[in-house]
Amino acid sequence: MIEIKLCGLKEPSHIEAAFNLGIKYLGFVFFEKSPRFLRNDSAKSLISLTPPGIIKVGLVVNPSDECLNSISGLNLDMIQLHGSESINRVKEIKSKFNFSLIKAIGIKEKKDLDLVESYSEVADHLLIDAKPSSNASLPGGNGIKFDWTILEKKSWNFPWFLAGGLNANNITEALRMTKAKKVDLSSGVEDSNGRKSINKITSFVKKIKKYEGNINVR
């Protein structure tokens, strides 16, 4: 079974749709520059609507201890570190805060994979994303993908998500090439920047279920 993480939720109806579609992880963004940014009071309201069984993830970028303290009471299950956090900083956060951690790693070429093994030793999950350009204002959620052939022969023993520009049109190819068991999507199921589409989310999930059905038949 492919596990899906839907990131950048802002509307209650989308939480309900995600639950009905069997999506396992929901992401809430605490990065002010993002069009998906939530203030703590808005996030608390949304998180309270999340049904049991769904894993609630808070996305932060190079967070201070003050930032992490401010969201520690929001009933999140995991924190996603989506900035340039060093290995030592990830260790520090792990020791100070009672969160399971996802660390995002930006990939553009094979040498970027060197970071993957190192961070796998300090984070609970990794998220393999497209590396943003040097002038990008966001570290993720930019709707760009990387060269999936970089991952074709990789078989890691730690849990990881495939991310970066995934949508209903390319998810089947992405799964075939990378053999990912977890996927993360955000901009690929939006009608406009930061506004999710239930129709696009549904189409994405249907493509994954079709892929799983074909695999099971074989």
PDB file of N, CA, C and O in Angstrom, residues 104-147:
ATOM      1  N   ALA A 104      13.370  16.946   5.373  1.00  0.00           N
ATOM      2  CA  ALA A 104      13.340  17.083   3.917  1.00  0.00           C
ATOM      3  C   ALA A 104      14.754  17.271   3.373  1.00  0.00           C
ATOM      4  O   ALA A 104      15.555  18.029   3.935  1.00  0.00           O
ATOM      5  N   ILE A 105      15.047  16.578   2.278  1.00  0.00           N
ATOM      6  CA  ILE A 105      16.339  16.681   1.598  1.00  0.00           C
ATOM      7  C   ILE A 105      16.087  17.079   0.148  1.00  0.00           C
ATOM      8  O   ILE A 105      15.358  16.398  -0.571  1.00  0.00           O
ATOM      9  N   GLY A 106      16.680  18.175  -0.276  1.00  0.00           N
ATOM     10  CA  GLY A 106      16.529  18.627  -1.663  1.00  0.00           C
ATOM     11  C   GLY A 106      17.490  17.897  -2.592  1.00  0.00           C
ATOM     12  O   GLY A 106      18.689  17.799  -2.312  1.00  0.00           O
ATOM     13  N   ILE A 107      16.960  17.396  -3.703  1.00  0.00           N
ATOM     14  CA  ILE A 107      17.758  16.606  -4.652  1.00  0.00           C
ATOM     15  C   ILE A 107      17.709  17.260  -6.039  1.00  0.00           C
ATOM     16  O   ILE A 107      16.642  17.603  -6.534  1.00  0.00           O
ATOM     17  N   LYS A 108      18.881  17.392  -6.640  1.00  0.00           N
ATOM     18  CA  LYS A 108      18.957  17.844  -8.031  1.00  0.00           C
ATOM     19  C   LYS A 108      19.837  16.917  -8.849  1.00  0.00           C
ATOM     20  O   LYS A 108      19.570  16.632 -10.008  1.00  0.00           O
ATOM     21  N   GLU A 109      20.902  16.402  -8.219  1.00  0.00           N
ATOM     22  CA  GLU A 109      21.817  15.491  -8.887  1.00  0.00           C
ATOM     23  C   GLU A 109      22.273  14.408  -7.908  1.00  0.00           C
ATOM     24  O   GLU A 109      21.998  14.485  -6.704  1.00  0.00           O
ATOM     25  N   LYS A 110      22.938  13.392  -8.429  1.00  0.00           N
ATOM     26  CA  LYS A 110      23.264  12.213  -7.622  1.00  0.00           C
ATOM     27  C   LYS A 110      24.053  12.541  -6.362  1.00  0.00           C
ATOM     28  O   LYS A 110      23.866  11.921  -5.318  1.00  0.00           O
ATOM     29  N   LYS A 111      24.937  13.501  -6.433  1.00  0.00           N
ATOM     30  CA  LYS A 111      25.779  13.799  -5.268  1.00  0.00           C
ATOM     31  C   LYS A 111      24.953  14.301  -4.087  1.00  0.00           C
ATOM     32  O   LYS A 111      25.389  14.204  -2.931  1.00  0.00           O
ATOM     33  N   ASP A 112      23.748  14.820  -4.365  1.00  0.00           N
ATOM     34  CA  ASP A 112      22.882  15.283  -3.279  1.00  0.00           C
ATOM     35  C   ASP A 112      22.408  14.129  -2.402  1.00  0.00           C
ATOM     36  O   ASP A 112      21.983  14.343  -1.258  1.00  0.00           O
ATOM     37  N   LEU A 113      22.484  12.915  -2.930  1.00  0.00           N
ATOM     38  CA  LEU A 113      22.054  11.748  -2.159  1.00  0.00           C
ATOM     39  C   LEU A 113      22.995  11.443  -1.004  1.00  0.00           C
ATOM     40  O   LEU A 113      22.645  10.680  -0.099  1.00  0.00           O
ATOM     41  N   ASP A 114      24.187  12.048  -1.010  1.00  0.00           N
ATOM     42  CA  ASP A 114      25.125  11.824   0.093  1.00  0.00           C
ATOM     43  C   ASP A 114      24.512  12.246   1.427  1.00  0.00           C
ATOM     44  O   ASP A 114      24.806  11.658   2.472  1.00  0.00           O
ATOM     45  N   LEU A 115      23.661  13.262   1.375  1.00  0.00           N
ATOM     46  CA  LEU A 115      23.032  13.756   2.604  1.00  0.00           C
ATOM     47  C   LEU A 115      21.990  12.785   3.146  1.00  0.00           C
ATOM     48  O   LEU A 115      21.714  12.772   4.348  1.00  0.00           O
ATOM     49  N   VAL A 116      21.414  12.000   2.268  1.00  0.00           N
ATOM     50  CA  VAL A 116      20.303  11.134   2.658  1.00  0.00           C
ATOM     51  C   VAL A 116      20.724  10.149   3.738  1.00  0.00           C
ATOM     52  O   VAL A 116      20.063  10.020   4.778  1.00  0.00           O
ATOM     53  N   GLU A 117      21.824   9.450   3.510  1.00  0.00           N
ATOM     54  CA  GLU A 117      22.279   8.457   4.484  1.00  0.00           C
ATOM     55  C   GLU A 117      22.602   9.117   5.825  1.00  0.00           C
ATOM     56  O   GLU A 117      22.279   8.568   6.896  1.00  0.00           O
ATOM     57  N   SER A 118      23.225  10.292   5.781  1.00  0.00           N
ATOM     58  CA  SER A 118      23.609  10.972   7.024  1.00  0.00           C
ATOM     59  C   SER A 118      22.391  11.371   7.847  1.00  0.00           C
ATOM     60  O   SER A 118      22.334  11.131   9.058  1.00  0.00           O
ATOM     61  N   TYR A 119      21.409  11.979   7.190  1.00  0.00           N
ATOM     62  CA  TYR A 119      20.219  12.429   7.921  1.00  0.00           C
ATOM     63  C   TYR A 119      19.337  11.264   8.350  1.00  0.00           C
ATOM     64  O   TYR A 119      18.572  11.391   9.317  1.00  0.00           O
ATOM     65  N   SER A 120      19.441  10.135   7.661  1.00  0.00           N
ATOM     66  CA  SER A 120      18.618   8.982   8.042  1.00  0.00           C
ATOM     67  C   SER A 120      18.977   8.477   9.429  1.00  0.00           C
ATOM     68  O   SER A 120      18.186   7.792  10.083  1.00  0.00           O
ATOM     69  N   GLU A 121      20.159   8.830   9.908  1.00  0.00           N
ATOM     70  CA  GLU A 121      20.599   8.371  11.228  1.00  0.00           C
ATOM     71  C   GLU A 121      20.047   9.224  12.358  1.00  0.00           C
ATOM     72  O   GLU A 121      20.106   8.823  13.527  1.00  0.00           O
ATOM     73  N   VAL A 122      19.499  10.402  12.036  1.00  0.00           N
ATOM     74  CA  VAL A 122      19.018  11.299  13.099  1.00  0.00           C
ATOM     75  C   VAL A 122      17.530  11.619  12.987  1.00  0.00           C
ATOM     76  O   VAL A 122      16.917  12.057  13.970  1.00  0.00           O
ATOM     77  N   ALA A 123      16.926  11.415  11.821  1.00  0.00           N
ATOM     78  CA  ALA A 123      15.494  11.682  11.639  1.00  0.00           C
ATOM     79  C   ALA A 123      14.727  10.373  11.558  1.00  0.00           C
ATOM     80  O   ALA A 123      15.280   9.330  11.198  1.00  0.00           O
ATOM     81  N   ASP A 124      13.438  10.437  11.891  1.00  0.00           N
ATOM     82  CA  ASP A 124      12.604   9.229  11.859  1.00  0.00           C
ATOM     83  C   ASP A 124      12.165   8.881  10.435  1.00  0.00           C
ATOM     84  O   ASP A 124      12.021   7.707  10.092  1.00  0.00           O
ATOM     85  N   HIS A 125      11.900   9.898   9.625  1.00  0.00           N
ATOM     86  CA  HIS A 125      11.565   9.739   8.211  1.00  0.00           C
ATOM     87  C   HIS A 125      12.369  10.775   7.424  1.00  0.00           C
ATOM     88  O   HIS A 125      12.710  11.835   7.948  1.00  0.00           O
ATOM     89  N   LEU A 126      12.619  10.476   6.159  1.00  0.00           N
ATOM     90  CA  LEU A 126      13.166  11.479   5.256  1.00  0.00           C
ATOM     91  C   LEU A 126      12.137  11.786   4.183  1.00  0.00           C
ATOM     92  O   LEU A 126      11.277  10.951   3.872  1.00  0.00           O
ATOM     93  N   LEU A 127      12.222  12.984   3.631  1.00  0.00           N
ATOM     94  CA  LEU A 127      11.354  13.393   2.531  1.00  0.00           C
ATOM     95  C   LEU A 127      12.254  13.864   1.402  1.00  0.00           C
ATOM     96  O   LEU A 127      12.981  14.848   1.548  1.00  0.00           O
ATOM     97  N   ILE A 128      12.263  13.115   0.308  1.00  0.00           N
ATOM     98  CA  ILE A 128      13.152  13.405  -0.819  1.00  0.00           C
ATOM     99  C   ILE A 128      12.414  14.318  -1.785  1.00  0.00           C
ATOM    100  O   ILE A 128      11.464  13.918  -2.456  1.00  0.00           O
ATOM    101  N   ASP A 129      12.848  15.562  -1.846  1.00  0.00           N
ATOM    102  CA  ASP A 129      12.144  16.616  -2.579  1.00  0.00           C
ATOM    103  C   ASP A 129      13.044  17.174  -3.674  1.00  0.00           C
ATOM    104  O   ASP A 129      14.251  16.921  -3.703  1.00  0.00           O
ATOM    105  N   ALA A 130      12.454  17.945  -4.573  1.00  0.00           N
ATOM    106  CA  ALA A 130      13.245  18.654  -5.579  1.00  0.00           C
ATOM    107  C   ALA A 130      13.957  19.829  -4.913  1.00  0.00           C
ATOM    108  O   ALA A 130      13.349  20.570  -4.139  1.00  0.00           O
ATOM    109  N   LYS A 131      15.232  19.970  -5.204  1.00  0.00           N
ATOM    110  CA  LYS A 131      15.989  21.084  -4.639  1.00  0.00           C
ATOM    111  C   LYS A 131      15.530  22.390  -5.293  1.00  0.00           C
ATOM    112  O   LYS A 131      15.501  22.493  -6.524  1.00  0.00           O
ATOM    113  N   PRO A 132      15.146  23.383  -4.507  1.00  0.00           N
ATOM    114  CA  PRO A 132      14.696  24.645  -5.104  1.00  0.00           C
ATOM    115  C   PRO A 132      15.856  25.403  -5.740  1.00  0.00           C
ATOM    116  O   PRO A 132      17.021  25.182  -5.387  1.00  0.00           O
ATOM    117  N   SER A 133      15.545  26.279  -6.669  1.00  0.00           N
ATOM    118  CA  SER A 133      16.588  27.107  -7.281  1.00  0.00           C
ATOM    119  C   SER A 133      17.119  28.096  -6.254  1.00  0.00           C
ATOM    120  O   SER A 133      16.480  28.349  -5.225  1.00  0.00           O
ATOM    121  N   SER A 134      18.265  28.673  -6.534  1.00  0.00           N
ATOM    122  CA  SER A 134      18.914  29.571  -5.573  1.00  0.00           C
ATOM    123  C   SER A 134      18.096  30.825  -5.295  1.00  0.00           C
ATOM    124  O   SER A 134      18.237  31.449  -4.249  1.00  0.00           O
ATOM    125  N   ASN A 135      17.228  31.207  -6.224  1.00  0.00           N
ATOM    126  CA  ASN A 135      16.421  32.421  -6.021  1.00  0.00           C
ATOM    127  C   ASN A 135      14.976  32.116  -5.621  1.00  0.00           C
ATOM    128  O   ASN A 135      14.134  33.007  -5.598  1.00  0.00           O
ATOM    129  N   ALA A 136      14.679  30.858  -5.307  1.00  0.00           N
ATOM    130  CA  ALA A 136      13.314  30.485  -4.918  1.00  0.00           C
ATOM    131  C   ALA A 136      12.998  31.042  -3.532  1.00  0.00           C
ATOM    132  O   ALA A 136      13.860  31.052  -2.646  1.00  0.00           O
ATOM    133  N   SER A 137      11.763  31.493  -3.344  1.00  0.00           N
ATOM    134  CA  SER A 137      11.371  32.041  -2.042  1.00  0.00           C
ATOM    135  C   SER A 137      10.894  30.958  -1.085  1.00  0.00           C
ATOM    136  O   SER A 137      10.826  31.172   0.121  1.00  0.00           O
ATOM    137  N   LEU A 138      10.565  29.775  -1.636  1.00  0.00           N
ATOM    138  CA  LEU A 138      10.085  28.673  -0.811  1.00  0.00           C
ATOM    139  C   LEU A 138      11.024  27.480  -0.916  1.00  0.00           C
ATOM    140  O   LEU A 138      11.518  27.175  -1.998  1.00  0.00           O
ATOM    141  N   PRO A 139      11.279  26.781   0.192  1.00  0.00           N
ATOM    142  CA  PRO A 139      12.140  25.596   0.141  1.00  0.00           C
ATOM    143  C   PRO A 139      11.442  24.367  -0.414  1.00  0.00           C
ATOM    144  O   PRO A 139      12.077  23.355  -0.700  1.00  0.00           O
ATOM    145  N   GLY A 140      10.123  24.430  -0.567  1.00  0.00           N
ATOM    146  CA  GLY A 140       9.347  23.317  -1.106  1.00  0.00           C
ATOM    147  C   GLY A 140       7.988  23.817  -1.539  1.00  0.00           C
ATOM    148  O   GLY A 140       7.665  24.998  -1.387  1.00  0.00           O
ATOM    149  N   GLY A 141       7.170  22.918  -2.097  1.00  0.00           N
ATOM    150  CA  GLY A 141       5.849  23.336  -2.552  1.00  0.00           C
ATOM    151  C   GLY A 141       5.883  24.207  -3.786  1.00  0.00           C
ATOM    152  O   GLY A 141       4.965  24.999  -4.035  1.00  0.00           O
ATOM    153  N   ASN A 142       6.940  24.047  -4.593  1.00  0.00           N
ATOM    154  CA  ASN A 142       7.106  24.889  -5.778  1.00  0.00           C
ATOM    155  C   ASN A 142       6.592  24.237  -7.056  1.00  0.00           C
ATOM    156  O   ASN A 142       6.674  24.825  -8.132  1.00  0.00           O
ATOM    157  N   GLY A 143       6.105  23.009  -6.948  1.00  0.00           N
ATOM    158  CA  GLY A 143       5.557  22.331  -8.126  1.00  0.00           C
ATOM    159  C   GLY A 143       6.595  21.847  -9.110  1.00  0.00           C
ATOM    160  O   GLY A 143       6.291  21.614 -10.274  1.00  0.00           O
ATOM    161  N   ILE A 144       7.843  21.685  -8.651  1.00  0.00           N
ATOM    162  CA  ILE A 144       8.896  21.202  -9.551  1.00  0.00           C
ATOM    163  C   ILE A 144       9.329  19.801  -9.122  1.00  0.00           C
ATOM    164  O   ILE A 144       9.323  19.459  -7.940  1.00  0.00           O
ATOM    165  N   LYS A 145       9.680  18.970 -10.107  1.00  0.00           N
ATOM    166  CA  LYS A 145      10.150  17.630  -9.800  1.00  0.00           C
ATOM    167  C   LYS A 145      11.631  17.520 -10.137  1.00  0.00           C
ATOM    168  O   LYS A 145      12.188  18.376 -10.821  1.00  0.00           O
ATOM    169  N   PHE A 146      12.256  16.474  -9.628  1.00  0.00           N
ATOM    170  CA  PHE A 146      13.651  16.234  -9.964  1.00  0.00           C
ATOM    171  C   PHE A 146      13.737  14.998 -10.859  1.00  0.00           C
ATOM    172  O   PHE A 146      12.714  14.371 -11.178  1.00  0.00           O
ATOM    173  N   ASP A 147      14.930  14.678 -11.280  1.00  0.00           N
ATOM    174  CA  ASP A 147      15.158  13.526 -12.166  1.00  0.00           C
ATOM    175  C   ASP A 147      15.020  12.237 -11.354  1.00  0.00           C
ATOM    176  O   ASP A 147      15.908  11.856 -10.603  1.00  0.00           O
TER     177      ASP A 147
END
